[in-house]
């Protein structure tokens, strides 16, 4: 009997403990209902559905009321935007 | 007379189509084996449970990537299981570096020396030993499973054999 045979025989005793009895149930419970492993056939059906959802979202955006009007500038609010515009036009006229 | 159990290749194709029943059959068929392999690599019962779950969920998510021309479902799942177990160990390493030296591994009555010795090897070495001696994979197959060269596998196995030889000689 070679050393390798002895090692192989010894390793047969390297037995793992049994998994918990409910382990398979846990895996099944963890399987997501909507898997990413969706077949090409399923994807063909899902495309129109997702387009409809996207169209609905766009319609909501279009008809949604505009955001609350920006409050008027107060005396304390810096007017950096206006300054930047003035600088830009001044530069453009110079060139 | 009942129908013969469905073939793995048929089941995996159904799993790729999102068939949960086909997945349940593969799960029942392979879970114990995947769990045992994960335990041998991680050396920890809790981690083995989690790694086995990771592996089976990977099978569910990636069933559409299985290629029958490259091997069997069992071989593919073995590869997934070993890598899931090694990933678990990698994530644990900083936390368990101290524990590993202090906590003795669970020792079975049958052969305490084997379990204790295997606990002193690295997870990758344990994976190589398990795949070579228990799963009876070739060096090339192990290399493909671990994503390393066959030469590297040979070297890991050679070092592991030296340690295991010392054990079998001590028993004489």
Short mmCIF file of C-alpha atoms in Angstrom, two decimals:
data_model
loop_
_atom_site.label_atom_id
_atom_site.label_comp_id
_atom_site.label_asym_id
_atom_site.label_seq_id
_atom_site.Cartn_x
_atom_site.Cartn_y
_atom_site.Cartn_z
CA UNK A 1 0.00 0.00 0.00
CA UNK A 2 1.51 3.33 -1.06
CA UNK A 3 1.46 6.50 1.00
CA UNK A 4 -1.02 7.94 -1.47
CA UNK A 5 -3.37 5.00 -0.92
CA UNK A 6 -3.07 5.50 2.83
CA UNK A 7 -3.80 9.20 2.48
CA UNK A 8 -6.86 8.44 0.36
CA UNK A 9 -8.05 5.92 2.94
CA UNK A 10 -7.49 8.39 5.75
CA UNK A 11 -9.36 11.15 3.95
CA UNK A 12 -12.43 8.98 3.74
CA UNK A 13 -12.77 9.77 7.44
CA UNK A 14 -12.82 13.48 6.66
CA UNK A 15 -16.57 13.46 6.87
CA UNK A 16 -18.64 16.61 6.96
CA UNK A 17 -21.40 16.92 9.51
CA UNK A 18 -24.89 16.68 8.05
CA UNK A 19 -26.47 19.92 6.91
CA UNK A 20 -29.33 21.31 8.97
CA UNK A 21 -32.57 19.49 8.09
CA UNK A 22 -34.21 22.76 7.05
CA UNK A 23 -31.26 23.89 4.90
CA UNK A 24 -33.00 23.07 1.60
CA UNK A 25 -36.11 24.94 2.72
CA UNK A 26 -33.96 27.97 3.53
CA UNK A 27 -32.42 27.97 0.06
CA UNK A 28 -35.82 27.67 -1.58
CA UNK A 29 -37.13 30.51 0.55
CA UNK A 30 -34.18 32.66 -0.54
CA UNK A 31 -34.89 32.16 -4.24
CA UNK A 32 -36.25 35.47 -5.50
CA UNK A 33 -39.64 35.26 -7.17
CA UNK A 34 -38.45 37.43 -10.05
CA UNK A 35 -35.17 35.91 -11.00
CA UNK A 36 -32.59 37.52 -13.20
CA UNK A 37 -32.49 34.14 -14.93
CA UNK A 38 -35.41 35.06 -17.16
CA UNK A 39 -35.53 33.29 -20.46
CA UNK A 40 -35.34 35.04 -23.78
CA UNK A 41 -38.95 34.03 -24.36
CA UNK A 42 -40.01 35.70 -21.11
CA UNK A 43 -37.96 38.77 -21.90
CA UNK A 44 -39.90 39.26 -25.15
CA UNK A 45 -43.08 39.49 -23.09
CA UNK A 46 -41.50 41.69 -20.46
CA UNK A 47 -40.27 44.32 -22.93
CA UNK A 48 -43.71 45.74 -23.88
CA UNK A 49 -44.63 45.74 -20.19
CA UNK A 50 -41.53 47.68 -19.20
CA UNK A 51 -42.09 50.12 -22.08
CA UNK A 52 -45.63 50.72 -20.84
CA UNK A 53 -44.31 51.41 -17.36
CA UNK A 54 -41.75 53.84 -18.77
CA UNK A 55 -44.43 55.59 -20.88
CA UNK A 56 -46.62 55.90 -17.79
CA UNK A 57 -43.78 57.44 -15.84
CA UNK A 58 -43.12 59.95 -18.64
CA UNK A 59 -46.81 60.92 -18.76
CA UNK A 60 -46.77 61.49 -15.01
CA UNK A 61 -43.78 63.76 -15.37
CA UNK A 62 -45.39 65.78 -18.19
CA UNK A 63 -48.74 66.39 -16.49
CA UNK A 64 -47.30 66.78 -13.01
CA UNK A 65 -47.64 70.29 -11.58
CA UNK A 66 -44.47 72.37 -11.74
CA UNK A 67 -42.41 72.49 -8.60
CA UNK A 68 -43.21 75.23 -6.15
CA UNK A 69 -42.17 78.58 -7.58
CA UNK A 70 -38.83 79.73 -6.39
CA UNK A 71 -39.25 82.29 -3.62
CA UNK A 72 -38.18 85.82 -4.54
CA UNK A 73 -34.61 86.77 -3.87
CA UNK A 74 -34.04 88.38 -0.58
CA UNK A 75 -31.62 91.14 0.06
CA UNK A 76 -29.28 88.64 1.74
CA UNK A 77 -29.17 86.12 -1.10
CA UNK A 78 -26.07 86.43 -3.27
CA UNK A 79 -26.72 86.95 -6.97
CA UNK A 80 -23.78 85.03 -8.30
CA UNK A 81 -25.71 83.80 -11.34
CA UNK A 82 -26.44 87.31 -12.55
CA UNK A 83 -22.83 88.32 -11.98
CA UNK A 84 -21.60 85.34 -13.95
CA UNK A 85 -23.91 86.18 -16.87
CA UNK A 86 -22.75 89.79 -16.90
CA UNK A 87 -19.13 88.69 -16.92
CA UNK A 88 -19.81 86.24 -19.75
CA UNK A 89 -21.46 88.87 -21.97
CA UNK A 90 -18.80 91.41 -21.19
CA UNK A 91 -16.13 88.94 -22.23
CA UNK A 92 -18.03 88.03 -25.41
CA UNK A 93 -18.35 91.68 -26.43
CA UNK A 94 -14.62 92.29 -25.85
CA UNK A 95 -13.53 89.42 -28.06
CA UNK B 1 -44.28 2.48 -12.99
CA UNK B 2 -42.99 5.96 -12.23
CA UNK B 3 -41.02 8.04 -14.73
CA UNK B 4 -37.23 8.02 -14.41
CA UNK B 5 -35.83 11.07 -12.65
CA UNK B 6 -35.18 13.92 -15.08
CA UNK B 7 -31.67 14.40 -16.38
CA UNK B 8 -29.53 17.23 -14.92
CA UNK B 9 -29.14 18.85 -18.33
CA UNK B 10 -32.91 19.00 -18.80
CA UNK B 11 -33.40 20.37 -15.31
CA UNK B 12 -30.77 23.09 -15.69
CA UNK B 13 -32.41 24.23 -18.94
CA UNK B 14 -35.71 24.50 -17.10
CA UNK B 15 -34.05 26.39 -14.25
CA UNK B 16 -32.70 28.84 -16.83
CA UNK B 17 -36.33 29.43 -17.80
CA UNK B 18 -37.18 30.22 -14.17
CA UNK B 19 -38.70 26.81 -13.29
CA UNK B 20 -38.59 26.65 -9.48
CA UNK B 21 -39.67 23.00 -9.39
CA UNK B 22 -36.71 21.97 -11.53
CA UNK B 23 -34.48 23.99 -9.22
CA UNK B 24 -35.96 22.20 -6.19
CA UNK B 25 -35.08 18.82 -7.74
CA UNK B 26 -31.47 19.87 -8.39
CA UNK B 27 -31.27 21.36 -4.92
CA UNK B 28 -32.43 18.12 -3.32
CA UNK B 29 -30.07 16.13 -5.52
CA UNK B 30 -26.92 18.16 -4.85
CA UNK B 31 -27.30 20.10 -1.63
CA UNK B 32 -25.68 17.50 0.66
CA UNK B 33 -22.69 17.14 -1.66
CA UNK B 34 -22.27 20.90 -2.06
CA UNK B 35 -22.57 21.38 1.70
CA UNK B 36 -19.96 18.69 2.43
CA UNK B 37 -17.53 20.26 -0.02
CA UNK B 38 -18.15 23.71 1.45
CA UNK B 39 -17.52 22.36 4.95
CA UNK B 40 -14.22 20.81 3.88
CA UNK B 41 -13.08 24.10 2.36
CA UNK B 42 -14.32 26.47 5.08
CA UNK B 43 -13.80 24.12 8.06
CA UNK B 44 -16.80 25.71 9.72
CA UNK B 45 -20.36 24.40 9.95
CA UNK B 46 -22.08 27.79 9.81
CA UNK B 47 -19.94 29.05 6.94
CA UNK B 48 -20.55 25.80 5.07
CA UNK B 49 -24.33 26.32 5.35
CA UNK B 50 -24.01 29.84 3.98
CA UNK B 51 -21.57 28.87 1.23
CA UNK B 52 -23.84 26.01 0.14
CA UNK B 53 -26.75 28.43 -0.01
CA UNK B 54 -24.65 30.93 -2.00
CA UNK B 55 -23.68 28.17 -4.44
CA UNK B 56 -27.23 26.95 -4.99
CA UNK B 57 -28.52 30.48 -5.48
CA UNK B 58 -25.74 31.10 -7.99
CA UNK B 59 -26.94 28.03 -9.85
CA UNK B 60 -30.45 29.53 -9.90
CA UNK B 61 -29.28 32.93 -11.13
CA UNK B 62 -26.75 31.74 -13.68
CA UNK B 63 -28.34 28.58 -15.01
CA UNK B 64 -28.55 30.20 -18.44
CA UNK B 65 -24.73 30.33 -18.54
CA UNK B 66 -24.31 26.56 -18.18
CA UNK B 67 -22.70 25.01 -21.24
CA UNK B 68 -23.13 21.26 -21.58
CA UNK B 69 -20.19 21.14 -24.00
CA UNK B 70 -17.85 22.18 -21.18
CA UNK B 71 -18.85 19.52 -18.66
CA UNK B 72 -21.60 18.16 -16.48
CA UNK B 73 -23.93 20.07 -14.18
CA UNK B 74 -22.28 18.31 -11.22
CA UNK B 75 -18.81 19.52 -12.27
CA UNK B 76 -20.11 23.04 -12.86
CA UNK B 77 -21.78 23.08 -9.46
CA UNK B 78 -18.61 21.76 -7.81
CA UNK B 79 -16.73 24.72 -9.26
CA UNK B 80 -19.38 27.15 -8.03
CA UNK B 81 -19.41 25.54 -4.57
CA UNK B 82 -15.63 25.65 -4.10
CA UNK B 83 -15.48 29.28 -5.16
CA UNK B 84 -18.43 30.21 -2.93
CA UNK B 85 -16.66 28.57 0.02
CA UNK B 86 -13.33 30.28 -0.77
CA UNK B 87 -15.12 33.62 -1.11
CA UNK B 88 -16.67 33.12 2.31
CA UNK B 89 -13.27 32.36 3.83
CA UNK B 90 -11.70 35.40 2.16
CA UNK B 91 -14.36 37.66 3.63
CA UNK B 92 -13.86 36.11 7.07
CA UNK B 93 -10.08 36.13 7.18
CA UNK B 94 -9.49 39.39 9.06
CA UNK B 95 -12.06 38.45 11.70
CA UNK B 96 -11.05 34.82 12.13
CA UNK B 97 -7.29 35.18 12.00
CA UNK B 98 -7.10 35.02 15.78
CA UNK B 99 -9.98 32.60 16.27
CA UNK B 100 -8.43 30.03 13.96
CA UNK B 101 -5.48 29.56 16.28
CA UNK B 102 -7.57 29.44 19.42
CA UNK B 103 -10.68 27.54 18.48
CA UNK B 104 -10.28 23.84 17.83
CA UNK B 105 -12.28 22.62 14.83
CA UNK B 106 -15.23 20.32 15.44
CA UNK B 107 -13.67 16.90 15.84
CA UNK B 108 -15.47 13.77 14.75
CA UNK B 109 -15.15 10.58 16.76
CA UNK B 110 -14.09 8.58 13.71
CA UNK B 111 -10.82 10.30 12.90
CA UNK B 112 -9.99 13.31 15.02
CA UNK B 113 -6.47 13.58 13.64
CA UNK B 114 -7.66 14.06 10.07
CA UNK B 115 -10.09 16.83 10.99
CA UNK B 116 -7.50 18.54 13.18
CA UNK B 117 -4.80 18.27 10.52
CA UNK B 118 -7.04 19.55 7.76
CA UNK B 119 -7.88 22.56 9.93
CA UNK B 120 -4.22 23.54 9.86
CA UNK B 121 -4.17 23.72 6.05
CA UNK B 122 -5.28 26.80 4.15
CA UNK B 123 -8.79 26.78 2.65
CA UNK B 124 -7.30 26.63 -0.87
CA UNK B 125 -5.16 23.62 0.05
CA UNK B 126 -8.16 21.90 1.61
CA UNK B 127 -10.07 22.57 -1.61
CA UNK B 128 -7.31 20.96 -3.69
CA UNK B 129 -7.14 17.92 -1.38
CA UNK B 130 -10.91 17.49 -1.37
CA UNK B 131 -11.20 17.85 -5.14
CA UNK B 132 -8.31 15.47 -5.84
CA UNK B 133 -8.93 12.70 -3.31
CA UNK B 134 -12.67 12.85 -2.71
CA UNK B 135 -14.13 14.35 -5.89
CA UNK B 136 -11.49 12.50 -7.92
CA UNK B 137 -10.82 15.46 -10.21
CA UNK B 138 -7.73 15.68 -12.36
CA UNK B 139 -5.07 18.38 -11.87
CA UNK B 140 -6.37 20.15 -14.98
CA UNK B 141 -9.95 20.10 -13.68
CA UNK B 142 -8.86 21.42 -10.29
CA UNK B 143 -6.83 24.13 -11.99
CA UNK B 144 -9.90 25.18 -13.99
CA UNK B 145 -12.06 25.14 -10.86
CA UNK B 146 -9.67 27.35 -8.90
CA UNK B 147 -8.58 29.52 -11.80
CA UNK B 148 -4.88 28.70 -11.35
CA UNK B 149 -2.32 26.76 -13.39
CA UNK B 150 -2.02 22.97 -13.20
CA UNK B 151 1.53 23.53 -11.98
CA UNK B 152 0.25 25.55 -9.04
CA UNK B 153 -2.22 22.78 -8.19
CA UNK B 154 0.58 20.22 -8.32
CA UNK B 155 2.66 22.32 -5.97
CA UNK B 156 -0.19 22.81 -3.47
CA UNK B 157 -0.98 19.10 -3.57
CA UNK B 158 2.63 18.15 -3.09
CA UNK B 159 2.89 20.24 0.09
CA UNK B 160 -0.40 18.86 1.39
CA UNK B 161 0.75 15.30 0.72
CA UNK B 162 3.92 15.89 2.74
CA UNK B 163 1.83 16.93 5.74
CA UNK B 164 -0.62 14.08 5.28
CA UNK B 165 2.18 11.54 4.89
CA UNK B 166 3.55 12.56 8.26
CA UNK B 167 0.15 11.80 9.71
CA UNK B 168 -0.25 8.37 8.12
CA UNK B 169 3.28 7.42 9.23
CA UNK B 170 2.57 8.55 12.78
CA UNK B 171 -0.35 6.13 12.79
CA UNK B 172 1.89 3.17 12.00
#
